[in-house]
PDB file of C-alpha atoms in Angstrom:
ATOM      1  CA  MET C 676       1.872 -32.807  -7.710  1.00  0.00           C
ATOM      2  CA  ASN C 677       2.032 -30.017  -5.212  1.00  0.00           C
ATOM      3  CA  SER C 678       4.698 -28.265  -7.330  1.00  0.00           C
ATOM      4  CA  THR C 679       2.227 -27.774 -10.204  1.00  0.00           C
ATOM      5  CA  ALA C 680      -0.439 -25.971  -7.872  1.00  0.00           C
ATOM      6  CA  PRO C 681       1.111 -22.530  -7.515  1.00  0.00           C
ATOM      7  CA  PRO C 682       1.598 -21.940 -11.410  1.00  0.00           C
ATOM      8  CA  GLU C 683      -2.147 -22.848 -11.714  1.00  0.00           C
ATOM      9  CA  THR C 684      -3.160 -20.468  -9.021  1.00  0.00           C
ATOM     10  CA  VAL C 685      -1.001 -17.704 -10.445  1.00  0.00           C
ATOM     11  CA  SER C 686      -2.257 -18.205 -13.849  1.00  0.00           C
ATOM     12  CA  HIS C 687      -5.812 -18.315 -12.652  1.00  0.00           C
ATOM     13  CA  GLY C 688      -5.206 -15.008 -10.685  1.00  0.00           C
ATOM     14  CA  ALA C 689      -3.571 -13.322 -13.770  1.00  0.00           C
ATOM     15  CA  GLY C 690      -6.500 -14.351 -15.920  1.00  0.00           C
ATOM     16  CA  GLY C 691      -8.906 -12.995 -13.393  1.00  0.00           C
ATOM     17  CA  ARG C 692      -7.174  -9.690 -13.296  1.00  0.00           C
ATOM     18  CA  ALA C 693      -6.983  -9.499 -17.130  1.00  0.00           C
ATOM     19  CA  ALA C 694     -10.768 -10.245 -17.262  1.00  0.00           C
ATOM     20  CA  ARG C 695     -11.489  -7.428 -14.777  1.00  0.00           C
ATOM     21  CA  ARG C 696      -9.236  -5.028 -16.799  1.00  0.00           C
ATOM     22  CA  ARG C 697     -11.255  -5.903 -19.973  1.00  0.00           C
ATOM     23  CA  THR C 698     -14.486  -5.574 -18.257  1.00  0.00           C
ATOM     24  CA  ALA C 699     -13.312  -2.128 -16.787  1.00  0.00           C
ATOM     25  CA  GLY C 700     -12.232  -0.993 -20.336  1.00  0.00           C
ATOM     26  CA  ARG C 701     -15.601  -1.922 -21.818  1.00  0.00           C
ATOM     27  CA  SER C 702     -17.491  -0.252 -19.060  1.00  0.00           C
ATOM     28  CA  THR C 703     -15.381   2.929 -19.463  1.00  0.00           C
ATOM     29  CA  ARG C 704     -15.883   3.001 -23.225  1.00  0.00           C
ATOM     30  CA  LYS C 705     -19.651   2.586 -22.806  1.00  0.00           C
ATOM     31  CA  LEU C 706     -19.635   5.477 -20.321  1.00  0.00           C
ATOM     32  CA  ILE C 707     -17.712   7.633 -22.708  1.00  0.00           C
ATOM     33  CA  VAL C 708     -20.297   6.949 -25.471  1.00  0.00           C
ATOM     34  CA  THR C 709     -23.066   7.641 -23.109  1.00  0.00           C
ATOM     35  CA  GLU C 710     -21.530  10.946 -22.009  1.00  0.00           C
ATOM     36  CA  ALA C 711     -20.918  11.858 -25.635  1.00  0.00           C
ATOM     37  CA  LYS C 712     -24.511  11.375 -26.465  1.00  0.00           C
ATOM     38  CA  LEU C 713     -25.686  13.444 -23.443  1.00  0.00           C
ATOM     39  CA  PHE C 714     -23.194  16.080 -24.531  1.00  0.00           C
ATOM     40  CA  VAL C 715     -24.650  16.351 -27.976  1.00  0.00           C
ATOM     41  CA  ARG C 716     -28.174  16.316 -26.608  1.00  0.00           C
ATOM     42  CA  GLU C 717     -27.435  19.431 -24.561  1.00  0.00           C
ATOM     43  CA  PRO C 718     -27.314  21.935 -27.361  1.00  0.00           C
ATOM     44  CA  VAL C 719     -26.360  24.936 -25.290  1.00  0.00           C
ATOM     45  CA  GLY C 720     -23.293  23.301 -23.736  1.00  0.00           C
ATOM     46  CA  ALA C 721     -22.299  21.581 -27.021  1.00  0.00           C
ATOM     47  CA  PHE C 722     -22.700  24.824 -29.005  1.00  0.00           C
ATOM     48  CA  PHE C 723     -20.657  26.736 -26.383  1.00  0.00           C
ATOM     49  CA  THR C 724     -17.772  24.320 -26.308  1.00  0.00           C
ATOM     50  CA  VAL C 725     -17.553  23.773 -30.029  1.00  0.00           C
ATOM     51  CA  ILE C 726     -18.393  27.281 -31.349  1.00  0.00           C
ATOM     52  CA  PHE C 727     -17.159  29.499 -28.456  1.00  0.00           C
ATOM     53  CA  PRO C 728     -13.400  29.446 -29.425  1.00  0.00           C
ATOM     54  CA  ALA C 729     -14.104  30.410 -33.097  1.00  0.00           C
ATOM     55  CA  ALA C 730     -16.652  33.030 -32.112  1.00  0.00           C
ATOM     56  CA  LEU C 731     -14.191  34.606 -29.726  1.00  0.00           C
ATOM     57  CA  VAL C 732     -11.611  34.936 -32.340  1.00  0.00           C
ATOM     58  CA  LEU C 733     -13.952  36.413 -34.802  1.00  0.00           C
ATOM     59  CA  ILE C 734     -15.307  38.854 -32.199  1.00  0.00           C
ATOM     60  CA  LEU C 735     -11.877  40.026 -31.071  1.00  0.00           C
ATOM     61  CA  GLY C 736     -10.585  40.347 -34.583  1.00  0.00           C
ATOM     62  CA  SER C 737     -13.521  42.372 -35.821  1.00  0.00           C
ATOM     63  CA  ALA C 738     -14.331  44.448 -32.732  1.00  0.00           C
ATOM     64  CA  MET C 739     -10.930  45.365 -31.338  1.00  0.00           C
ATOM     65  CA  PRO C 740      -9.391  48.400 -32.912  1.00  0.00           C
ATOM     66  CA  GLY C 741      -6.093  47.731 -34.769  1.00  0.00           C
ATOM     67  CA  PHE C 742      -6.203  44.012 -33.797  1.00  0.00           C
ATOM     68  CA  THR C 743      -5.561  42.856 -37.374  1.00  0.00           C
ATOM     69  CA  GLU C 744      -3.004  45.607 -38.209  1.00  0.00           C
ATOM     70  CA  PRO C 745       0.827  45.287 -37.783  1.00  0.00           C
ATOM     71  CA  SER C 746       2.091  46.830 -34.485  1.00  0.00           C
ATOM     72  CA  ALA C 747       5.600  48.096 -33.905  1.00  0.00           C
ATOM     73  CA  ASP C 748       5.095  47.203 -30.129  1.00  0.00           C
ATOM     74  CA  ILE C 749       5.289  43.524 -30.992  1.00  0.00           C
ATOM     75  CA  GLY C 750       7.872  43.481 -33.737  1.00  0.00           C
ATOM     76  CA  GLY C 751       5.685  44.367 -36.577  1.00  0.00           C
ATOM     77  CA  ARG C 752       3.321  41.351 -35.947  1.00  0.00           C
ATOM     78  CA  ARG C 753      -0.427  41.712 -35.891  1.00  0.00           C
ATOM     79  CA  PRO C 754      -1.991  41.506 -32.421  1.00  0.00           C
ATOM     80  CA  ILE C 755      -4.349  38.762 -33.535  1.00  0.00           C
ATOM     81  CA  GLU C 756      -1.431  36.583 -34.347  1.00  0.00           C
ATOM     82  CA  PHE C 757       0.324  37.297 -31.086  1.00  0.00           C
ATOM     83  CA  TYR C 758      -2.976  36.728 -29.025  1.00  0.00           C
ATOM     84  CA  LEU C 759      -4.313  33.750 -30.887  1.00  0.00           C
ATOM     85  CA  PRO C 760      -2.661  31.196 -28.558  1.00  0.00           C
ATOM     86  CA  ILE C 761      -3.786  33.158 -25.556  1.00  0.00           C
ATOM     87  CA  THR C 762      -7.334  33.280 -26.959  1.00  0.00           C
ATOM     88  CA  LEU C 763      -7.205  29.425 -27.155  1.00  0.00           C
ATOM     89  CA  ALA C 764      -6.172  29.285 -23.536  1.00  0.00           C
ATOM     90  CA  LEU C 765      -9.048  31.602 -22.687  1.00  0.00           C
ATOM     91  CA  ALA C 766     -11.384  29.375 -24.496  1.00  0.00           C
ATOM     92  CA  ILE C 767     -10.004  26.142 -22.635  1.00  0.00           C
ATOM     93  CA  GLY C 768     -10.430  27.938 -19.342  1.00  0.00           C
ATOM     94  CA  THR C 769     -13.897  29.248 -20.102  1.00  0.00           C
ATOM     95  CA  VAL C 770     -15.239  25.929 -21.333  1.00  0.00           C
ATOM     96  CA  ALA C 771     -13.900  23.990 -18.414  1.00  0.00           C
ATOM     97  CA  LEU C 772     -14.671  26.330 -15.576  1.00  0.00           C
ATOM     98  CA  VAL C 773     -17.994  27.812 -16.830  1.00  0.00           C
ATOM     99  CA  SER C 774     -19.699  25.315 -19.204  1.00  0.00           C
ATOM    100  CA  LEU C 775     -18.422  21.897 -17.891  1.00  0.00           C
ATOM    101  CA  LEU C 776     -18.703  23.001 -14.199  1.00  0.00           C
ATOM    102  CA  ASN C 777     -22.247  24.290 -14.676  1.00  0.00           C
ATOM    103  CA  THR C 778     -23.220  21.065 -16.576  1.00  0.00           C
ATOM    104  CA  LEU C 779     -21.849  18.735 -13.782  1.00  0.00           C
ATOM    105  CA  ALA C 780     -23.450  20.883 -10.978  1.00  0.00           C
ATOM    106  CA  ALA C 781     -26.880  20.893 -12.869  1.00  0.00           C
ATOM    107  CA  ASP C 782     -26.553  17.084 -13.288  1.00  0.00           C
ATOM    108  CA  ARG C 783     -26.164  16.721  -9.582  1.00  0.00           C
ATOM    109  CA  GLU C 784     -29.073  18.919  -8.720  1.00  0.00           C
ATOM    110  CA  LYS C 785     -31.358  17.069 -11.253  1.00  0.00           C
ATOM    111  CA  GLY C 786     -30.475  13.660  -9.798  1.00  0.00           C
ATOM    112  CA  VAL C 787     -28.628  12.577 -12.957  1.00  0.00           C
ATOM    113  CA  LEU C 788     -25.493  11.705 -10.988  1.00  0.00           C
ATOM    114  CA  ARG C 789     -27.457   9.931  -8.310  1.00  0.00           C
ATOM    115  CA  ARG C 790     -29.030   7.656 -10.944  1.00  0.00           C
ATOM    116  CA  LEU C 791     -25.526   6.896 -12.216  1.00  0.00           C
ATOM    117  CA  SER C 792     -24.531   5.861  -8.686  1.00  0.00           C
ATOM    118  CA  THR C 793     -26.852   2.779  -8.923  1.00  0.00           C
ATOM    119  CA  THR C 794     -24.631   1.483 -11.662  1.00  0.00           C
ATOM    120  CA  PRO C 795     -21.457  -0.559 -10.864  1.00  0.00           C
ATOM    121  CA  ALA C 796     -19.251   2.181 -12.487  1.00  0.00           C
ATOM    122  CA  PRO C 797     -17.113   3.865  -9.889  1.00  0.00           C
ATOM    123  CA  PRO C 798     -16.699   7.733  -9.880  1.00  0.00           C
ATOM    124  CA  VAL C 799     -13.377   7.720 -11.508  1.00  0.00           C
ATOM    125  CA  ARG C 800     -14.812   6.192 -14.709  1.00  0.00           C
ATOM    126  CA  LEU C 801     -17.387   9.061 -14.853  1.00  0.00           C
ATOM    127  CA  LEU C 802     -14.613  11.491 -14.446  1.00  0.00           C
ATOM    128  CA  VAL C 803     -12.517   9.865 -17.113  1.00  0.00           C
ATOM    129  CA  ALA C 804     -15.530   9.940 -19.488  1.00  0.00           C
ATOM    130  CA  GLN C 805     -16.048  13.618 -18.824  1.00  0.00           C
ATOM    131  CA  LEU C 806     -12.279  14.326 -19.400  1.00  0.00           C
ATOM    132  CA  VAL C 807     -12.250  12.488 -22.798  1.00  0.00           C
ATOM    133  CA  VAL C 808     -15.537  13.963 -24.103  1.00  0.00           C
ATOM    134  CA  ASN C 809     -14.739  17.560 -23.099  1.00  0.00           C
ATOM    135  CA  VAL C 810     -11.097  17.522 -24.291  1.00  0.00           C
ATOM    136  CA  ALA C 811     -12.301  16.066 -27.619  1.00  0.00           C
ATOM    137  CA  ALA C 812     -14.955  18.724 -27.914  1.00  0.00           C
ATOM    138  CA  LEU C 813     -12.326  21.464 -27.156  1.00  0.00           C
ATOM    139  CA  LEU C 814     -10.043  19.994 -29.718  1.00  0.00           C
ATOM    140  CA  VAL C 815     -12.723  20.436 -32.407  1.00  0.00           C
ATOM    141  CA  GLY C 816     -13.659  23.879 -31.176  1.00  0.00           C
ATOM    142  CA  CYS C 817     -10.158  25.271 -31.116  1.00  0.00           C
ATOM    143  CA  GLY C 818      -9.452  23.622 -34.488  1.00  0.00           C
ATOM    144  CA  LEU C 819     -12.353  25.632 -35.806  1.00  0.00           C
ATOM    145  CA  ALA C 820     -11.027  28.715 -34.233  1.00  0.00           C
ATOM    146  CA  LEU C 821      -7.691  28.326 -36.085  1.00  0.00           C
ATOM    147  CA  VAL C 822      -9.640  27.818 -39.408  1.00  0.00           C
ATOM    148  CA  ALA C 823     -11.736  30.896 -38.589  1.00  0.00           C
ATOM    149  CA  ALA C 824      -8.642  32.980 -38.013  1.00  0.00           C
ATOM    150  CA  GLY C 825      -7.000  31.896 -41.277  1.00  0.00           C
ATOM    151  CA  LEU C 826     -10.144  32.416 -43.307  1.00  0.00           C
ATOM    152  CA  ALA C 827     -11.394  35.564 -41.776  1.00  0.00           C
ATOM    153  CA  PHE C 828      -8.092  37.441 -41.060  1.00  0.00           C
ATOM    154  CA  GLY C 829      -5.467  35.689 -43.143  1.00  0.00           C
ATOM    155  CA  VAL C 830      -3.549  34.456 -40.074  1.00  0.00           C
ATOM    156  CA  ARG C 831      -0.615  32.515 -41.218  1.00  0.00           C
ATOM    157  CA  ALA C 832       1.905  30.800 -38.905  1.00  0.00           C
ATOM    158  CA  ARG C 833       4.417  28.034 -38.918  1.00  0.00           C
ATOM    159  CA  PRO C 834       3.817  26.427 -35.444  1.00  0.00           C
ATOM    160  CA  ASP C 835       5.499  23.344 -34.158  1.00  0.00           C
ATOM    161  CA  VAL C 836       2.304  21.231 -34.839  1.00  0.00           C
ATOM    162  CA  PRO C 837       3.273  18.229 -32.540  1.00  0.00           C
ATOM    163  CA  GLY C 838       4.214  20.748 -29.710  1.00  0.00           C
ATOM    164  CA  LEU C 839       1.062  22.707 -30.252  1.00  0.00           C
ATOM    165  CA  LEU C 840      -1.156  19.484 -30.075  1.00  0.00           C
ATOM    166  CA  VAL C 841       0.597  18.309 -26.935  1.00  0.00           C
ATOM    167  CA  ALA C 842       0.345  21.710 -25.290  1.00  0.00           C
ATOM    168  CA  PHE C 843      -3.282  21.900 -26.220  1.00  0.00           C
ATOM    169  CA  LEU C 844      -4.203  18.376 -25.003  1.00  0.00           C
ATOM    170  CA  LEU C 845      -2.326  18.724 -21.737  1.00  0.00           C
ATOM    171  CA  GLY C 846      -3.767  22.193 -21.092  1.00  0.00           C
ATOM    172  CA  SER C 847      -7.240  21.033 -21.684  1.00  0.00           C
ATOM    173  CA  ALA C 848      -6.814  17.957 -19.533  1.00  0.00           C
ATOM    174  CA  SER C 849      -5.434  19.965 -16.714  1.00  0.00           C
ATOM    175  CA  MET C 850      -8.282  22.559 -16.871  1.00  0.00           C
ATOM    176  CA  VAL C 851     -10.995  19.891 -17.135  1.00  0.00           C
ATOM    177  CA  ALA C 852      -9.362  18.096 -14.156  1.00  0.00           C
ATOM    178  CA  LEU C 853      -9.552  21.412 -12.091  1.00  0.00           C
ATOM    179  CA  ALA C 854     -13.213  21.760 -13.216  1.00  0.00           C
ATOM    180  CA  LEU C 855     -13.997  18.144 -12.118  1.00  0.00           C
ATOM    181  CA  LEU C 856     -12.238  18.911  -8.722  1.00  0.00           C
ATOM    182  CA  VAL C 857     -14.434  21.895  -8.025  1.00  0.00           C
ATOM    183  CA  ALA C 858     -17.559  19.929  -9.153  1.00  0.00           C
ATOM    184  CA  ALA C 859     -16.523  17.108  -6.810  1.00  0.00           C
ATOM    185  CA  PHE C 860     -17.070  19.009  -3.622  1.00  0.00           C
ATOM    186  CA  THR C 861     -19.763  21.719  -4.523  1.00  0.00           C
ATOM    187  CA  PRO C 862     -23.167  20.429  -3.896  1.00  0.00           C
ATOM    188  CA  THR C 863     -25.170  23.071  -5.874  1.00  0.00           C
ATOM    189  CA  SER C 864     -24.857  25.052  -9.103  1.00  0.00           C
ATOM    190  CA  ARG C 865     -24.609  28.278  -7.227  1.00  0.00           C
ATOM    191  CA  ALA C 866     -21.816  26.901  -5.006  1.00  0.00           C
ATOM    192  CA  ALA C 867     -19.978  25.618  -8.069  1.00  0.00           C
ATOM    193  CA  MET C 868     -20.292  28.783 -10.015  1.00  0.00           C
ATOM    194  CA  GLY C 869     -19.172  30.755  -6.972  1.00  0.00           C
ATOM    195  CA  VAL C 870     -15.931  28.730  -6.417  1.00  0.00           C
ATOM    196  CA  GLY C 871     -15.356  28.388 -10.162  1.00  0.00           C
ATOM    197  CA  SER C 872     -15.477  32.213 -10.454  1.00  0.00           C
ATOM    198  CA  LEU C 873     -12.813  32.524  -7.730  1.00  0.00           C
ATOM    199  CA  VAL C 874     -10.595  30.183  -9.700  1.00  0.00           C
ATOM    200  CA  TYR C 875     -11.576  31.441 -13.225  1.00  0.00           C
ATOM    201  CA  TYR C 876     -10.407  35.111 -13.129  1.00  0.00           C
ATOM    202  CA  PRO C 877      -7.060  34.471 -11.570  1.00  0.00           C
ATOM    203  CA  MET C 878      -6.415  31.809 -14.198  1.00  0.00           C
ATOM    204  CA  LEU C 879      -7.128  34.207 -16.982  1.00  0.00           C
ATOM    205  CA  PHE C 880      -4.747  36.644 -15.586  1.00  0.00           C
ATOM    206  CA  ALA C 881      -2.066  33.908 -15.318  1.00  0.00           C
ATOM    207  CA  ALA C 882      -2.780  33.048 -18.955  1.00  0.00           C
ATOM    208  CA  GLY C 883      -1.942  36.522 -20.081  1.00  0.00           C
ATOM    209  CA  VAL C 884      -5.434  37.568 -21.181  1.00  0.00           C
ATOM    210  CA  TRP C 885      -4.938  41.150 -19.741  1.00  0.00           C
ATOM    211  CA  THR C 886      -1.163  41.140 -19.591  1.00  0.00           C
ATOM    212  CA  PRO C 887       0.665  38.869 -21.906  1.00  0.00           C
ATOM    213  CA  GLY C 888       3.423  36.802 -20.393  1.00  0.00           C
ATOM    214  CA  PRO C 889       6.369  38.729 -21.852  1.00  0.00           C
ATOM    215  CA  LEU C 890       5.009  41.975 -20.324  1.00  0.00           C
ATOM    216  CA  MET C 891       4.324  40.580 -16.956  1.00  0.00           C
ATOM    217  CA  PRO C 892       6.678  41.461 -13.987  1.00  0.00           C
ATOM    218  CA  ASP C 893       9.109  38.551 -13.459  1.00  0.00           C
ATOM    219  CA  ALA C 894       7.734  37.589 -10.106  1.00  0.00           C
ATOM    220  CA  VAL C 895       4.216  37.386 -11.411  1.00  0.00           C
ATOM    221  CA  ARG C 896       5.293  35.451 -14.431  1.00  0.00           C
ATOM    222  CA  ARG C 897       7.104  32.944 -12.432  1.00  0.00           C
ATOM    223  CA  VAL C 898       3.985  32.224 -10.407  1.00  0.00           C
ATOM    224  CA  ALA C 899       1.831  32.134 -13.580  1.00  0.00           C
ATOM    225  CA  ASP C 900       4.255  29.441 -14.885  1.00  0.00           C
ATOM    226  CA  PHE C 901       3.125  27.075 -12.131  1.00  0.00           C
ATOM    227  CA  THR C 902      -0.670  27.523 -12.788  1.00  0.00           C
ATOM    228  CA  PRO C 903      -2.435  25.103 -15.157  1.00  0.00           C
ATOM    229  CA  LEU C 904      -3.800  27.803 -17.494  1.00  0.00           C
ATOM    230  CA  GLY C 905      -0.682  29.868 -17.210  1.00  0.00           C
ATOM    231  CA  ALA C 906       1.553  27.028 -18.114  1.00  0.00           C
ATOM    232  CA  ALA C 907      -0.894  25.963 -20.981  1.00  0.00           C
ATOM    233  CA  SER C 908      -0.899  29.517 -22.419  1.00  0.00           C
ATOM    234  CA  GLN C 909       2.918  29.699 -22.345  1.00  0.00           C
ATOM    235  CA  ALA C 910       3.254  26.238 -24.023  1.00  0.00           C
ATOM    236  CA  LEU C 911       0.754  27.183 -26.673  1.00  0.00           C
ATOM    237  CA  GLN C 912       2.596  30.410 -27.337  1.00  0.00           C
ATOM    238  CA  ASP C 913       6.057  28.601 -27.608  1.00  0.00           C
ATOM    239  CA  ALA C 914       4.564  26.099 -29.919  1.00  0.00           C
ATOM    240  CA  TRP C 915       2.674  28.713 -31.982  1.00  0.00           C
ATOM    241  CA  GLY C 916       6.003  30.498 -32.537  1.00  0.00           C
ATOM    242  CA  GLY C 917       7.559  27.326 -33.816  1.00  0.00           C
ATOM    243  CA  ASP C 918       9.362  26.106 -30.696  1.00  0.00           C
ATOM    244  CA  TRP C 919       8.810  22.993 -28.567  1.00  0.00           C
ATOM    245  CA  PRO C 920       7.070  23.991 -25.329  1.00  0.00           C
ATOM    246  CA  GLN C 921       9.427  24.385 -22.344  1.00  0.00           C
ATOM    247  CA  PRO C 922       9.805  21.203 -20.139  1.00  0.00           C
ATOM    248  CA  LEU C 923       8.700  23.252 -17.156  1.00  0.00           C
ATOM    249  CA  HIS C 924       5.281  24.067 -18.590  1.00  0.00           C
ATOM    250  CA  LEU C 925       4.662  20.390 -19.747  1.00  0.00           C
ATOM    251  CA  ALA C 926       5.671  19.149 -16.440  1.00  0.00           C
ATOM    252  CA  VAL C 927       3.295  21.521 -14.618  1.00  0.00           C
ATOM    253  CA  LEU C 928       0.466  20.415 -16.943  1.00  0.00           C
ATOM    254  CA  VAL C 929       1.185  16.716 -16.504  1.00  0.00           C
ATOM    255  CA  GLY C 930       1.413  17.039 -12.601  1.00  0.00           C
ATOM    256  CA  SER C 931      -1.650  19.240 -12.331  1.00  0.00           C
ATOM    257  CA  THR C 932      -3.734  16.795 -14.337  1.00  0.00           C
ATOM    258  CA  ALA C 933      -2.597  13.938 -12.234  1.00  0.00           C
ATOM    259  CA  ILE C 934      -2.936  15.688  -8.845  1.00  0.00           C
ATOM    260  CA  LEU C 935      -6.230  17.433  -9.598  1.00  0.00           C
ATOM    261  CA  GLY C 936      -7.688  14.310 -11.245  1.00  0.00           C
ATOM    262  CA  ALA C 937      -6.699  12.154  -8.321  1.00  0.00           C
ATOM    263  CA  LEU C 938      -8.199  14.667  -5.775  1.00  0.00           C
ATOM    264  CA  ALA C 939     -11.420  14.867  -7.915  1.00  0.00           C
ATOM    265  CA  ALA C 940     -11.688  11.070  -7.932  1.00  0.00           C
ATOM    266  CA  ARG C 941     -11.175  10.934  -4.166  1.00  0.00           C
ATOM    267  CA  LEU C 942     -13.512  13.800  -3.139  1.00  0.00           C
ATOM    268  CA  PHE C 943     -16.231  13.081  -5.800  1.00  0.00           C
ATOM    269  CA  ARG C 944     -19.890  12.617  -4.345  1.00  0.00           C
ATOM    270  CA  TRP C 945     -22.705  11.349  -6.452  1.00  0.00           C
ATOM    271  CA  SER C 946     -25.215  13.589  -4.568  1.00  0.00           C
TER     272      SER C 946
END
């Protein structure tokens, strides 16, 4: 009789854990839906995230002299074709460290996060919901940017599509995780934007916005390879050229997402 008790206990414990996991999954899905609705109801942030990448491509292609003409300096390619993956990295960094960061800081100041703290959901679920919603919005926005580049400037490429998607998703996740970390410990919008700016501009340099990776000094490029946006930019460029992203860059993106996300969850405060 006693020999049957332990299996029942184990079964009961396993069933309880499974039930808790299902409850947590449902709670996270509901929070993602809620955050998505809030995202859409904030027209400025939604417009910026979805439209900004395409607008950036159109502005650069139209305003920069010679940007759509073949250049001998880059092997006869057009600068817009060379810079397009860098432009996507710029869009990822800007949306994460400007739009998302400002939204989270404003929500804290308005008491939105304090109201969420009264629910049973732990901070990590809010961070996961923000990650999912913003990466999905960035995916739509950068997809529109690629369509805009093709329609407006006739950009044609043969990228490694799975590699490009992996690089984009991991790059977006790592930068959103970085923005969530900054938002986790900055109590006001002013503080968040100040810290965000200190991170934002070095990240743009690492991504090759001013000096593309192949033109960087070797030492600078090696450092850039280990930054989230620098690794994302290089991975996007490799995939755009038809190659699978380098394992180093993918490892940096996976590692930075995990580390920055864990720190954000640990340091997050509702108010």
